[in-house]
Amino acid sequence: PDKGISAAERLRELTRDEIEGMLRENADEPYAEQIAKEIMRTFRQGEQIDTTGQLKEVIERALVFLPDNKKKKDIIKKTCQRTFQALRIDVNNEFEVLYEFMEKLPGALKPGGRVAILTFHSGEDKLVKKALKAGYKEGIYSEYARDVVRPSAQECAQNGRARSTKMRWAVKAE
């Protein structure tokens, strides 16, 4: 089976604008412009970005303008997480897969059938929300979650990863 391309290969084939767009779309990255600039500068200088360590160094250089304090380490860590997430989403075509799933979902539900979808990222949530709303307007769903369902404080305390989770649901029309 075709394994696709690596994140390193993908980065090399993108333009600065595409990298910036990917970071904004896939990760809501506030420093997308600075990171995209630094990635392109790194490639222009003949350097490679083949490892997460090398990408972390590029991000650190891109954020060199931040004041040196305890917060800087946190910002760099979170920026790295968002950047790696954006690349993962891009390389795995995760939004395309989710879009395809949302298109096929009505055909998998019996009349009156219920679906609950958990998302872990704002981009995913927007896509699910839009698809369920459109399905409701088209008469595919008789009900759908107009408001997102979030985990309780207790649930987040028990499972820190639950914090970013959002749930949306729908009921297929009879």
mmCIF file of N, CA, C and O in Angstrom, residues 18-60:
data_model
loop_
_atom_site.group_PDB
_atom_site.id
_atom_site.type_symbol
_atom_site.label_atom_id
_atom_site.label_comp_id
_atom_site.label_asym_id
_atom_site.label_seq_id
_atom_site.Cartn_x
_atom_site.Cartn_y
_atom_site.Cartn_z
ATOM 1 N N GLU A 18 1.117 28.795 1.771
ATOM 2 C CA GLU A 18 0.447 27.518 2.053
ATOM 3 C C GLU A 18 0.770 27.023 3.466
ATOM 4 O O GLU A 18 -0.113 26.518 4.160
ATOM 5 N N ILE A 19 2.009 27.198 3.885
ATOM 6 C CA ILE A 19 2.396 26.793 5.250
ATOM 7 C C ILE A 19 1.632 27.646 6.259
ATOM 8 O O ILE A 19 1.053 27.126 7.213
ATOM 9 N N GLU A 20 1.619 28.949 6.026
ATOM 10 C CA GLU A 20 0.897 29.856 6.927
ATOM 11 C C GLU A 20 -0.586 29.485 6.983
ATOM 12 O O GLU A 20 -1.173 29.398 8.066
ATOM 13 N N GLY A 21 -1.186 29.242 5.834
ATOM 14 C CA GLY A 21 -2.598 28.846 5.769
ATOM 15 C C GLY A 21 -2.862 27.537 6.490
ATOM 16 O O GLY A 21 -3.850 27.411 7.231
ATOM 17 N N MET A 22 -1.981 26.565 6.298
ATOM 18 C CA MET A 22 -2.123 25.267 6.956
ATOM 19 C C MET A 22 -2.076 25.436 8.477
ATOM 20 O O MET A 22 -2.891 24.844 9.197
ATOM 21 N N LEU A 23 -1.153 26.253 8.975
ATOM 22 C CA LEU A 23 -1.025 26.474 10.413
ATOM 23 C C LEU A 23 -2.257 27.184 10.974
ATOM 24 O O LEU A 23 -2.718 26.857 12.073
ATOM 25 N N ARG A 24 -2.795 28.121 10.215
ATOM 26 C CA ARG A 24 -4.005 28.839 10.670
ATOM 27 C C ARG A 24 -5.231 27.924 10.617
ATOM 28 O O ARG A 24 -5.987 27.821 11.579
ATOM 29 N N GLU A 25 -5.435 27.265 9.472
ATOM 30 C CA GLU A 25 -6.627 26.424 9.264
ATOM 31 C C GLU A 25 -6.639 25.197 10.175
ATOM 32 O O GLU A 25 -7.664 24.861 10.739
ATOM 33 N N ASN A 26 -5.520 24.515 10.268
ATOM 34 C CA ASN A 26 -5.469 23.238 10.976
ATOM 35 C C ASN A 26 -5.155 23.354 12.459
ATOM 36 O O ASN A 26 -5.308 22.380 13.191
ATOM 37 N N ALA A 27 -4.688 24.512 12.903
ATOM 38 C CA ALA A 27 -4.274 24.599 14.306
ATOM 39 C C ALA A 27 -4.544 25.955 14.958
ATOM 40 O O ALA A 27 -4.148 26.158 16.096
ATOM 41 N N ASP A 28 -5.183 26.877 14.255
ATOM 42 C CA ASP A 28 -5.431 28.212 14.816
ATOM 43 C C ASP A 28 -4.141 28.808 15.404
ATOM 44 O O ASP A 28 -4.152 29.402 16.482
ATOM 45 N N GLU A 29 -3.034 28.622 14.692
ATOM 46 C CA GLU A 29 -1.730 29.046 15.196
ATOM 47 C C GLU A 29 -1.559 30.566 15.106
ATOM 48 O O GLU A 29 -1.537 31.119 14.005
ATOM 49 N N PRO A 30 -1.423 31.254 16.271
ATOM 50 C CA PRO A 30 -1.280 32.714 16.244
ATOM 51 C C PRO A 30 0.036 33.197 15.625
ATOM 52 O O PRO A 30 0.107 34.323 15.132
ATOM 53 N N TYR A 31 1.075 32.363 15.633
ATOM 54 C CA TYR A 31 2.377 32.769 15.085
ATOM 55 C C TYR A 31 2.636 32.134 13.716
ATOM 56 O O TYR A 31 3.781 31.923 13.315
ATOM 57 N N ALA A 32 1.564 31.828 12.989
ATOM 58 C CA ALA A 32 1.682 31.145 11.692
ATOM 59 C C ALA A 32 2.594 31.901 10.725
ATOM 60 O O ALA A 32 3.436 31.296 10.057
ATOM 61 N N GLU A 33 2.443 33.222 10.666
ATOM 62 C CA GLU A 33 3.235 34.015 9.726
ATOM 63 C C GLU A 33 4.729 33.917 10.039
ATOM 64 O O GLU A 33 5.555 33.682 9.150
ATOM 65 N N GLN A 34 5.077 34.074 11.311
ATOM 66 C CA GLN A 34 6.485 34.025 11.716
ATOM 67 C C GLN A 34 7.090 32.634 11.466
ATOM 68 O O GLN A 34 8.226 32.517 11.011
ATOM 69 N N ILE A 35 6.325 31.598 11.751
ATOM 70 C CA ILE A 35 6.821 30.228 11.565
ATOM 71 C C ILE A 35 7.016 29.934 10.078
ATOM 72 O O ILE A 35 8.051 29.388 9.677
ATOM 73 N N ALA A 36 6.031 30.309 9.258
ATOM 74 C CA ALA A 36 6.131 30.076 7.813
ATOM 75 C C ALA A 36 7.363 30.789 7.241
ATOM 76 O O ALA A 36 8.110 30.215 6.442
ATOM 77 N N LYS A 37 7.585 32.033 7.672
ATOM 78 C CA LYS A 37 8.763 32.810 7.227
ATOM 79 C C LYS A 37 10.053 32.086 7.588
ATOM 80 O O LYS A 37 10.965 31.962 6.769
ATOM 81 N N GLU A 38 10.122 31.619 8.843
ATOM 82 C CA GLU A 38 11.354 30.968 9.322
ATOM 83 C C GLU A 38 11.584 29.614 8.633
ATOM 84 O O GLU A 38 12.726 29.254 8.346
ATOM 85 N N ILE A 39 10.529 28.885 8.340
ATOM 86 C CA ILE A 39 10.669 27.616 7.616
ATOM 87 C C ILE A 39 11.256 27.881 6.237
ATOM 88 O O ILE A 39 12.212 27.210 5.810
ATOM 89 N N MET A 40 10.721 28.881 5.540
ATOM 90 C CA MET A 40 11.225 29.194 4.199
ATOM 91 C C MET A 40 12.671 29.691 4.252
ATOM 92 O O MET A 40 13.487 29.325 3.406
ATOM 93 N N ARG A 41 12.984 30.497 5.259
ATOM 94 C CA ARG A 41 14.365 30.995 5.417
ATOM 95 C C ARG A 41 15.321 29.826 5.634
ATOM 96 O O ARG A 41 16.412 29.784 5.055
ATOM 97 N N THR A 42 14.886 28.856 6.434
ATOM 98 C CA THR A 42 15.702 27.676 6.725
ATOM 99 C C THR A 42 15.985 26.895 5.439
ATOM 100 O O THR A 42 17.129 26.513 5.173
ATOM 101 N N PHE A 43 14.959 26.686 4.626
ATOM 102 C CA PHE A 43 15.145 25.970 3.354
ATOM 103 C C PHE A 43 16.028 26.753 2.394
ATOM 104 O O PHE A 43 16.881 26.177 1.719
ATOM 105 N N ARG A 44 15.838 28.082 2.328
ATOM 106 C CA ARG A 44 16.656 28.917 1.431
ATOM 107 C C ARG A 44 18.133 28.837 1.791
ATOM 108 O O ARG A 44 18.997 28.950 0.934
ATOM 109 N N GLN A 45 18.426 28.648 3.085
ATOM 110 C CA GLN A 45 19.819 28.559 3.531
ATOM 111 C C GLN A 45 20.392 27.163 3.301
ATOM 112 O O GLN A 45 21.505 26.878 3.711
ATOM 113 N N GLY A 46 19.589 26.281 2.681
ATOM 114 C CA GLY A 46 20.072 24.947 2.361
ATOM 115 C C GLY A 46 19.959 23.947 3.504
ATOM 116 O O GLY A 46 20.471 22.832 3.406
ATOM 117 N N GLU A 47 19.328 24.355 4.586
ATOM 118 C CA GLU A 47 19.146 23.436 5.727
ATOM 119 C C GLU A 47 17.905 22.578 5.508
ATOM 120 O O GLU A 47 16.992 22.969 4.789
ATOM 121 N N GLN A 48 17.888 21.419 6.142
ATOM 122 C CA GLN A 48 16.743 20.517 6.068
ATOM 123 C C GLN A 48 15.926 20.613 7.358
ATOM 124 O O GLN A 48 16.453 20.994 8.396
ATOM 125 N N ILE A 49 14.673 20.232 7.263
ATOM 126 C CA ILE A 49 13.827 20.075 8.449
ATOM 127 C C ILE A 49 13.238 18.671 8.324
ATOM 128 O O ILE A 49 12.192 18.471 7.725
ATOM 129 N N ASP A 50 13.982 17.699 8.854
ATOM 130 C CA ASP A 50 13.604 16.294 8.705
ATOM 131 C C ASP A 50 13.110 15.664 10.001
ATOM 132 O O ASP A 50 12.599 14.560 9.977
ATOM 133 N N THR A 51 13.309 16.354 11.123
ATOM 134 C CA THR A 51 12.925 15.781 12.412
ATOM 135 C C THR A 51 12.089 16.777 13.214
ATOM 136 O O THR A 51 12.115 17.983 12.934
ATOM 137 N N THR A 52 11.393 16.261 14.216
ATOM 138 C CA THR A 52 10.624 17.158 15.089
ATOM 139 C C THR A 52 11.576 18.082 15.838
ATOM 140 O O THR A 52 11.241 19.238 16.089
ATOM 141 N N GLY A 53 12.749 17.590 16.182
ATOM 142 C CA GLY A 53 13.747 18.422 16.866
ATOM 143 C C GLY A 53 14.173 19.599 16.007
ATOM 144 O O GLY A 53 14.278 20.739 16.495
ATOM 145 N N GLN A 54 14.397 19.345 14.725
ATOM 146 C CA GLN A 54 14.777 20.425 13.802
ATOM 147 C C GLN A 54 13.626 21.425 13.642
ATOM 148 O O GLN A 54 13.857 22.637 13.617
ATOM 149 N N LEU A 55 12.395 20.915 13.572
ATOM 150 C CA LEU A 55 11.245 21.806 13.445
ATOM 151 C C LEU A 55 11.067 22.646 14.710
ATOM 152 O O LEU A 55 10.768 23.833 14.645
ATOM 153 N N LYS A 56 11.329 22.025 15.870
ATOM 154 C CA LYS A 56 11.248 22.767 17.140
ATOM 155 C C LYS A 56 12.273 23.912 17.146
ATOM 156 O O LYS A 56 11.960 25.025 17.573
ATOM 157 N N GLU A 57 13.474 23.654 16.634
ATOM 158 C CA GLU A 57 14.512 24.700 16.564
ATOM 159 C C GLU A 57 14.060 25.852 15.653
ATOM 160 O O GLU A 57 14.285 27.018 15.965
ATOM 161 N N VAL A 58 13.421 25.509 14.536
ATOM 162 C CA VAL A 58 12.912 26.527 13.612
ATOM 163 C C VAL A 58 11.853 27.383 14.324
ATOM 164 O O VAL A 58 11.857 28.608 14.224
ATOM 165 N N ILE A 59 10.960 26.716 15.072
ATOM 166 C CA ILE A 59 9.913 27.432 15.806
ATOM 167 C C ILE A 59 10.532 28.345 16.867
ATOM 168 O O ILE A 59 10.125 29.494 17.024
ATOM 169 N N GLU A 60 11.546 27.848 17.551
ATOM 170 C CA GLU A 60 12.229 28.672 18.568
ATOM 171 C C GLU A 60 12.847 29.906 17.924
ATOM 172 O O GLU A 60 12.772 31.006 18.473
#
